[in-house]
């Protein structure tokens, strides 16, 4: 049996058309159910589904009153579905129901972990009039995910997978709207097949894609990188934050000197400001799983960590410069070695102590 999961919010105009097209594509071909998962829409979305249910259509609805979000809605639908095949699609008919039989057939013939209705394989296309910004946004989002998967349209919301593959997922923590990518990484899906589809523009209702959802995608992507690459991912983030702090340090120092502060005071302020600058993205991005901790003791631990890192940096730089002849002849190499050692030390102590994760109180 195929369970088709359709997440909704304010989609009353689309309920009848999407069900009609699914029934036209699947009736007499597959045993199926359509499960709408609605985030307590203030319009008549639920009423439209209930109308169809009373008329005998193979539909039902789950209304969530205490939770919001596209990915968590799909998770709920997958878990409560009755079928052994789980398919996700949008309610707005941007995903063609007519492609569902081919997706299911491809899944079964290839014994795939997932089959995706793809815009970006040969034969796939999007409706004309998408516009450069929307096309670029989709392509950039896809490129940002390429180190995680070779799938060309991992941003899709149109995919089907066997229930056993879904049930082997670990640590599902989806945010935003890119649930297929979450499942590809965490199930994990090793055999993903993409088939071409025509991706149509929404005809009724309003798109849910906005700047907030795009920001949530960035955070989701960061968490998937952490899941896949662990400390290496966090170290790269930590180093990028540190590089931005160097720019803040130098800019602050130059501005304060311009205003006539003494060098000693200007540099002290520059160090403090750059350190504080680094603390904020490290708390909320690099080590975001510890962001619920009180910030003041965390900040104090971070300051101590950085101070120790400076000592490590200075000690290694001076030691190499004064006791190893090669470094005397290559003046910049000793400071670089000191910076590298200080950065690694700062990261390890930050990870283990300054930003240590404490359990949330229940």
PDB file of N, CA and C in Angstrom, residues 161-234:
ATOM      1  N   UNK A 161       9.761   6.437  -0.655  1.00  0.00           N
ATOM      2  CA  UNK A 161      10.734   5.538  -0.062  1.00  0.00           C
ATOM      3  C   UNK A 161      10.004   4.395   0.653  1.00  0.00           C
ATOM      4  N   UNK A 162      10.649   3.237   0.806  1.00  0.00           N
ATOM      5  CA  UNK A 162      10.039   2.147   1.575  1.00  0.00           C
ATOM      6  C   UNK A 162      10.016   2.492   3.062  1.00  0.00           C
ATOM      7  N   UNK A 163       9.006   2.022   3.754  1.00  0.00           N
ATOM      8  CA  UNK A 163       8.921   2.282   5.192  1.00  0.00           C
ATOM      9  C   UNK A 163      10.156   1.779   5.961  1.00  0.00           C
ATOM     10  N   UNK A 164      10.689   0.571   5.666  1.00  0.00           N
ATOM     11  CA  UNK A 164      11.858   0.116   6.427  1.00  0.00           C
ATOM     12  C   UNK A 164      13.055   1.063   6.317  1.00  0.00           C
ATOM     13  N   UNK A 165      13.212   1.722   5.169  1.00  0.00           N
ATOM     14  CA  UNK A 165      14.309   2.686   5.021  1.00  0.00           C
ATOM     15  C   UNK A 165      14.064   3.886   5.929  1.00  0.00           C
ATOM     16  N   UNK A 166      12.835   4.380   5.944  1.00  0.00           N
ATOM     17  CA  UNK A 166      12.498   5.498   6.837  1.00  0.00           C
ATOM     18  C   UNK A 166      12.717   5.122   8.295  1.00  0.00           C
ATOM     19  N   UNK A 167      12.363   3.901   8.664  1.00  0.00           N
ATOM     20  CA  UNK A 167      12.437   3.503  10.071  1.00  0.00           C
ATOM     21  C   UNK A 167      13.855   3.286  10.567  1.00  0.00           C
ATOM     22  N   UNK A 168      14.822   3.199   9.667  1.00  0.00           N
ATOM     23  CA  UNK A 168      16.201   3.064  10.128  1.00  0.00           C
ATOM     24  C   UNK A 168      16.866   4.422  10.369  1.00  0.00           C
ATOM     25  N   UNK A 169      16.127   5.505  10.144  1.00  0.00           N
ATOM     26  CA  UNK A 169      16.664   6.845  10.386  1.00  0.00           C
ATOM     27  C   UNK A 169      16.991   7.033  11.864  1.00  0.00           C
ATOM     28  N   UNK A 170      18.101   7.693  12.123  1.00  0.00           N
ATOM     29  CA  UNK A 170      18.519   7.978  13.491  1.00  0.00           C
ATOM     30  C   UNK A 170      18.635   9.490  13.689  1.00  0.00           C
ATOM     31  N   UNK A 171      18.257   9.931  14.868  1.00  0.00           N
ATOM     32  CA  UNK A 171      18.451  11.338  15.266  1.00  0.00           C
ATOM     33  C   UNK A 171      17.791  12.306  14.286  1.00  0.00           C
ATOM     34  N   UNK A 172      16.581  12.006  13.855  1.00  0.00           N
ATOM     35  CA  UNK A 172      15.891  12.939  12.971  1.00  0.00           C
ATOM     36  C   UNK A 172      15.673  14.261  13.712  1.00  0.00           C
ATOM     37  N   UNK A 173      16.131  15.328  13.097  1.00  0.00           N
ATOM     38  CA  UNK A 173      15.984  16.653  13.702  1.00  0.00           C
ATOM     39  C   UNK A 173      15.718  17.659  12.597  1.00  0.00           C
ATOM     40  N   UNK A 174      14.652  17.452  11.825  1.00  0.00           N
ATOM     41  CA  UNK A 174      14.429  18.305  10.650  1.00  0.00           C
ATOM     42  C   UNK A 174      13.926  19.686  11.021  1.00  0.00           C
ATOM     43  N   UNK A 175      14.466  20.697  10.377  1.00  0.00           N
ATOM     44  CA  UNK A 175      13.929  22.050  10.488  1.00  0.00           C
ATOM     45  C   UNK A 175      13.810  22.589   9.074  1.00  0.00           C
ATOM     46  N   UNK A 176      12.897  23.521   8.875  1.00  0.00           N
ATOM     47  CA  UNK A 176      12.739  24.063   7.532  1.00  0.00           C
ATOM     48  C   UNK A 176      11.973  23.109   6.636  1.00  0.00           C
ATOM     49  N   UNK A 177      12.312  23.125   5.359  1.00  0.00           N
ATOM     50  CA  UNK A 177      11.458  22.462   4.379  1.00  0.00           C
ATOM     51  C   UNK A 177      12.189  21.449   3.516  1.00  0.00           C
ATOM     52  N   UNK A 178      13.421  21.089   3.857  1.00  0.00           N
ATOM     53  CA  UNK A 178      14.194  20.166   3.024  1.00  0.00           C
ATOM     54  C   UNK A 178      14.306  18.810   3.706  1.00  0.00           C
ATOM     55  N   UNK A 179      13.172  18.111   3.795  1.00  0.00           N
ATOM     56  CA  UNK A 179      13.130  16.863   4.539  1.00  0.00           C
ATOM     57  C   UNK A 179      13.804  15.727   3.790  1.00  0.00           C
ATOM     58  N   UNK A 180      13.727  15.731   2.459  1.00  0.00           N
ATOM     59  CA  UNK A 180      14.374  14.663   1.693  1.00  0.00           C
ATOM     60  C   UNK A 180      15.867  14.618   1.991  1.00  0.00           C
ATOM     61  N   UNK A 181      16.497  15.773   2.064  1.00  0.00           N
ATOM     62  CA  UNK A 181      17.926  15.834   2.365  1.00  0.00           C
ATOM     63  C   UNK A 181      18.211  15.238   3.737  1.00  0.00           C
ATOM     64  N   UNK A 182      17.378  15.550   4.719  1.00  0.00           N
ATOM     65  CA  UNK A 182      17.523  14.979   6.069  1.00  0.00           C
ATOM     66  C   UNK A 182      17.490  13.449   6.007  1.00  0.00           C
ATOM     67  N   UNK A 183      16.544  12.899   5.263  1.00  0.00           N
ATOM     68  CA  UNK A 183      16.408  11.446   5.188  1.00  0.00           C
ATOM     69  C   UNK A 183      17.558  10.808   4.413  1.00  0.00           C
ATOM     70  N   UNK A 184      18.008  11.464   3.345  1.00  0.00           N
ATOM     71  CA  UNK A 184      19.132  10.922   2.573  1.00  0.00           C
ATOM     72  C   UNK A 184      20.353  10.738   3.467  1.00  0.00           C
ATOM     73  N   UNK A 185      20.589  11.698   4.350  1.00  0.00           N
ATOM     74  CA  UNK A 185      21.772  11.645   5.211  1.00  0.00           C
ATOM     75  C   UNK A 185      21.574  10.693   6.376  1.00  0.00           C
ATOM     76  N   UNK A 186      20.409  10.720   6.996  1.00  0.00           N
ATOM     77  CA  UNK A 186      20.251  10.036   8.282  1.00  0.00           C
ATOM     78  C   UNK A 186      19.645   8.646   8.195  1.00  0.00           C
ATOM     79  N   UNK A 187      19.101   8.244   7.030  1.00  0.00           N
ATOM     80  CA  UNK A 187      18.567   6.878   6.976  1.00  0.00           C
ATOM     81  C   UNK A 187      19.654   5.794   6.970  1.00  0.00           C
ATOM     82  N   UNK A 188      20.761   5.900   6.346  1.00  0.00           N
ATOM     83  CA  UNK A 188      21.078   6.757   5.200  1.00  0.00           C
ATOM     84  C   UNK A 188      20.594   6.089   3.913  1.00  0.00           C
ATOM     85  N   UNK A 189      20.391   6.911   2.877  1.00  0.00           N
ATOM     86  CA  UNK A 189      19.936   6.396   1.583  1.00  0.00           C
ATOM     87  C   UNK A 189      21.126   6.308   0.631  1.00  0.00           C
ATOM     88  N   UNK A 190      21.534   5.093   0.322  1.00  0.00           N
ATOM     89  CA  UNK A 190      22.709   4.902  -0.539  1.00  0.00           C
ATOM     90  C   UNK A 190      22.321   4.767  -2.015  1.00  0.00           C
ATOM     91  N   UNK A 191      21.129   4.271  -2.259  1.00  0.00           N
ATOM     92  CA  UNK A 191      20.673   4.081  -3.642  1.00  0.00           C
ATOM     93  C   UNK A 191      19.494   5.019  -3.884  1.00  0.00           C
ATOM     94  N   UNK A 192      19.791   6.214  -4.372  1.00  0.00           N
ATOM     95  CA  UNK A 192      18.764   7.217  -4.651  1.00  0.00           C
ATOM     96  C   UNK A 192      18.666   7.382  -6.161  1.00  0.00           C
ATOM     97  N   UNK A 193      17.464   7.214  -6.689  1.00  0.00           N
ATOM     98  CA  UNK A 193      17.233   7.327  -8.129  1.00  0.00           C
ATOM     99  C   UNK A 193      16.389   8.576  -8.385  1.00  0.00           C
ATOM    100  N   UNK A 194      16.785   9.357  -9.380  1.00  0.00           N
ATOM    101  CA  UNK A 194      16.023  10.557  -9.752  1.00  0.00           C
ATOM    102  C   UNK A 194      15.370  10.338 -11.107  1.00  0.00           C
ATOM    103  N   UNK A 195      14.080  10.661 -11.195  1.00  0.00           N
ATOM    104  CA  UNK A 195      13.396  10.611 -12.477  1.00  0.00           C
ATOM    105  C   UNK A 195      12.897  12.013 -12.811  1.00  0.00           C
ATOM    106  N   UNK A 196      12.855  12.356 -14.094  1.00  0.00           N
ATOM    107  CA  UNK A 196      12.508  13.740 -14.463  1.00  0.00           C
ATOM    108  C   UNK A 196      11.028  14.040 -14.255  1.00  0.00           C
ATOM    109  N   UNK A 197      10.754  15.277 -13.812  1.00  0.00           N
ATOM    110  CA  UNK A 197       9.378  15.757 -13.695  1.00  0.00           C
ATOM    111  C   UNK A 197       9.310  17.179 -14.244  1.00  0.00           C
ATOM    112  N   UNK A 198       8.096  17.593 -14.525  1.00  0.00           N
ATOM    113  CA  UNK A 198       7.822  18.999 -14.828  1.00  0.00           C
ATOM    114  C   UNK A 198       7.319  19.643 -13.551  1.00  0.00           C
ATOM    115  N   UNK A 199       8.081  20.628 -13.070  1.00  0.00           N
ATOM    116  CA  UNK A 199       7.743  21.320 -11.822  1.00  0.00           C
ATOM    117  C   UNK A 199       6.940  22.571 -12.167  1.00  0.00           C
ATOM    118  N   UNK A 200       5.669  22.573 -11.783  1.00  0.00           N
ATOM    119  CA  UNK A 200       4.770  23.671 -12.152  1.00  0.00           C
ATOM    120  C   UNK A 200       4.718  24.724 -11.060  1.00  0.00           C
ATOM    121  N   UNK A 201       4.355  25.938 -11.437  1.00  0.00           N
ATOM    122  CA  UNK A 201       4.125  27.000 -10.457  1.00  0.00           C
ATOM    123  C   UNK A 201       2.806  26.781  -9.740  1.00  0.00           C
ATOM    124  N   UNK A 202       2.762  27.212  -8.505  1.00  0.00           N
ATOM    125  CA  UNK A 202       1.527  27.184  -7.728  1.00  0.00           C
ATOM    126  C   UNK A 202       0.454  28.007  -8.443  1.00  0.00           C
ATOM    127  N   UNK A 203      -0.756  27.451  -8.536  1.00  0.00           N
ATOM    128  CA  UNK A 203      -1.867  28.140  -9.189  1.00  0.00           C
ATOM    129  C   UNK A 203      -2.792  28.825  -8.189  1.00  0.00           C
ATOM    130  N   UNK A 204      -2.900  28.263  -6.982  1.00  0.00           N
ATOM    131  CA  UNK A 204      -3.810  28.796  -5.976  1.00  0.00           C
ATOM    132  C   UNK A 204      -3.069  28.927  -4.654  1.00  0.00           C
ATOM    133  N   UNK A 205      -3.500  29.898  -3.832  1.00  0.00           N
ATOM    134  CA  UNK A 205      -2.885  30.076  -2.525  1.00  0.00           C
ATOM    135  C   UNK A 205      -1.548  30.785  -2.613  1.00  0.00           C
ATOM    136  N   UNK A 206      -0.886  30.891  -1.447  1.00  0.00           N
ATOM    137  CA  UNK A 206       0.372  31.631  -1.368  1.00  0.00           C
ATOM    138  C   UNK A 206       1.517  30.697  -1.013  1.00  0.00           C
ATOM    139  N   UNK A 207       2.682  30.993  -1.583  1.00  0.00           N
ATOM    140  CA  UNK A 207       3.876  30.212  -1.279  1.00  0.00           C
ATOM    141  C   UNK A 207       4.298  30.428   0.176  1.00  0.00           C
ATOM    142  N   UNK A 208       4.819  29.342   0.792  1.00  0.00           N
ATOM    143  CA  UNK A 208       5.293  29.419   2.178  1.00  0.00           C
ATOM    144  C   UNK A 208       6.788  29.714   2.254  1.00  0.00           C
ATOM    145  N   UNK A 209       7.446  29.794   1.076  1.00  0.00           N
ATOM    146  CA  UNK A 209       8.883  30.037   1.063  1.00  0.00           C
ATOM    147  C   UNK A 209       9.161  31.518   1.292  1.00  0.00           C
ATOM    148  N   UNK A 210       9.912  31.831   2.331  1.00  0.00           N
ATOM    149  CA  UNK A 210      10.272  33.203   2.649  1.00  0.00           C
ATOM    150  C   UNK A 210      11.686  33.230   3.203  1.00  0.00           C
ATOM    151  N   UNK A 211      12.137  34.426   3.600  1.00  0.00           N
ATOM    152  CA  UNK A 211      13.507  34.562   4.091  1.00  0.00           C
ATOM    153  C   UNK A 211      13.741  33.715   5.338  1.00  0.00           C
ATOM    154  N   UNK A 212      12.732  33.639   6.205  1.00  0.00           N
ATOM    155  CA  UNK A 212      12.888  32.846   7.425  1.00  0.00           C
ATOM    156  C   UNK A 212      13.136  31.382   7.088  1.00  0.00           C
ATOM    157  N   UNK A 213      12.389  30.842   6.125  1.00  0.00           N
ATOM    158  CA  UNK A 213      12.582  29.450   5.742  1.00  0.00           C
ATOM    159  C   UNK A 213      13.958  29.234   5.121  1.00  0.00           C
ATOM    160  N   UNK A 214      14.450  30.218   4.391  1.00  0.00           N
ATOM    161  CA  UNK A 214      15.787  30.096   3.812  1.00  0.00           C
ATOM    162  C   UNK A 214      16.859  30.099   4.894  1.00  0.00           C
ATOM    163  N   UNK A 215      16.660  30.938   5.933  1.00  0.00           N
ATOM    164  CA  UNK A 215      17.597  30.957   7.059  1.00  0.00           C
ATOM    165  C   UNK A 215      17.560  29.622   7.800  1.00  0.00           C
ATOM    166  N   UNK A 216      16.370  29.056   7.941  1.00  0.00           N
ATOM    167  CA  UNK A 216      16.243  27.753   8.589  1.00  0.00           C
ATOM    168  C   UNK A 216      16.919  26.656   7.770  1.00  0.00           C
ATOM    169  N   UNK A 217      16.917  26.804   6.448  1.00  0.00           N
ATOM    170  CA  UNK A 217      17.624  25.841   5.608  1.00  0.00           C
ATOM    171  C   UNK A 217      19.127  25.888   5.875  1.00  0.00           C
ATOM    172  N   UNK A 218      19.674  27.087   6.029  1.00  0.00           N
ATOM    173  CA  UNK A 218      21.098  27.217   6.323  1.00  0.00           C
ATOM    174  C   UNK A 218      21.432  26.519   7.637  1.00  0.00           C
ATOM    175  N   UNK A 219      20.601  26.726   8.661  1.00  0.00           N
ATOM    176  CA  UNK A 219      20.830  26.073   9.943  1.00  0.00           C
ATOM    177  C   UNK A 219      20.688  24.556   9.812  1.00  0.00           C
ATOM    178  N   UNK A 220      19.700  24.114   9.041  1.00  0.00           N
ATOM    179  CA  UNK A 220      19.514  22.684   8.813  1.00  0.00           C
ATOM    180  C   UNK A 220      20.750  22.089   8.137  1.00  0.00           C
ATOM    181  N   UNK A 221      21.249  22.777   7.127  1.00  0.00           N
ATOM    182  CA  UNK A 221      22.422  22.317   6.405  1.00  0.00           C
ATOM    183  C   UNK A 221      23.626  22.228   7.339  1.00  0.00           C
ATOM    184  N   UNK A 222      23.802  23.236   8.180  1.00  0.00           N
ATOM    185  CA  UNK A 222      24.907  23.232   9.154  1.00  0.00           C
ATOM    186  C   UNK A 222      24.826  22.005  10.066  1.00  0.00           C
ATOM    187  N   UNK A 223      23.609  21.672  10.515  1.00  0.00           N
ATOM    188  CA  UNK A 223      23.448  20.523  11.408  1.00  0.00           C
ATOM    189  C   UNK A 223      23.738  19.213  10.684  1.00  0.00           C
ATOM    190  N   UNK A 224      23.382  19.133   9.410  1.00  0.00           N
ATOM    191  CA  UNK A 224      23.675  17.926   8.647  1.00  0.00           C
ATOM    192  C   UNK A 224      25.181  17.781   8.416  1.00  0.00           C
ATOM    193  N   UNK A 225      25.867  18.901   8.169  1.00  0.00           N
ATOM    194  CA  UNK A 225      27.333  18.851   8.059  1.00  0.00           C
ATOM    195  C   UNK A 225      27.938  18.367   9.367  1.00  0.00           C
ATOM    196  N   UNK A 226      27.431  18.860  10.499  1.00  0.00           N
ATOM    197  CA  UNK A 226      27.937  18.414  11.794  1.00  0.00           C
ATOM    198  C   UNK A 226      27.688  16.923  11.986  1.00  0.00           C
ATOM    199  N   UNK A 227      26.508  16.465  11.574  1.00  0.00           N
ATOM    200  CA  UNK A 227      26.155  15.047  11.715  1.00  0.00           C
ATOM    201  C   UNK A 227      27.074  14.175  10.862  1.00  0.00           C
ATOM    202  N   UNK A 228      27.309  14.603   9.635  1.00  0.00           N
ATOM    203  CA  UNK A 228      28.110  13.798   8.713  1.00  0.00           C
ATOM    204  C   UNK A 228      29.608  13.884   9.020  1.00  0.00           C
ATOM    205  N   UNK A 229      30.112  15.074   9.315  1.00  0.00           N
ATOM    206  CA  UNK A 229      31.558  15.273   9.423  1.00  0.00           C
ATOM    207  C   UNK A 229      32.046  15.574  10.833  1.00  0.00           C
ATOM    208  N   UNK A 230      31.130  15.685  11.799  1.00  0.00           N
ATOM    209  CA  UNK A 230      31.505  15.800  13.201  1.00  0.00           C
ATOM    210  C   UNK A 230      32.384  16.992  13.508  1.00  0.00           C
ATOM    211  N   UNK A 231      33.476  16.735  14.239  1.00  0.00           N
ATOM    212  CA  UNK A 231      34.344  17.812  14.714  1.00  0.00           C
ATOM    213  C   UNK A 231      35.019  18.569  13.566  1.00  0.00           C
ATOM    214  N   UNK A 232      35.226  17.895  12.431  1.00  0.00           N
ATOM    215  CA  UNK A 232      35.860  18.584  11.298  1.00  0.00           C
ATOM    216  C   UNK A 232      34.971  19.735  10.845  1.00  0.00           C
ATOM    217  N   UNK A 233      33.660  19.484  10.758  1.00  0.00           N
ATOM    218  CA  UNK A 233      32.722  20.534  10.359  1.00  0.00           C
ATOM    219  C   UNK A 233      32.748  21.689  11.355  1.00  0.00           C
ATOM    220  N   UNK A 234      32.720  21.368  12.633  1.00  0.00           N
ATOM    221  CA  UNK A 234      32.704  22.422  13.655  1.00  0.00           C
ATOM    222  C   UNK A 234      34.023  23.190  13.687  1.00  0.00           C
TER     223      UNK A 234
END
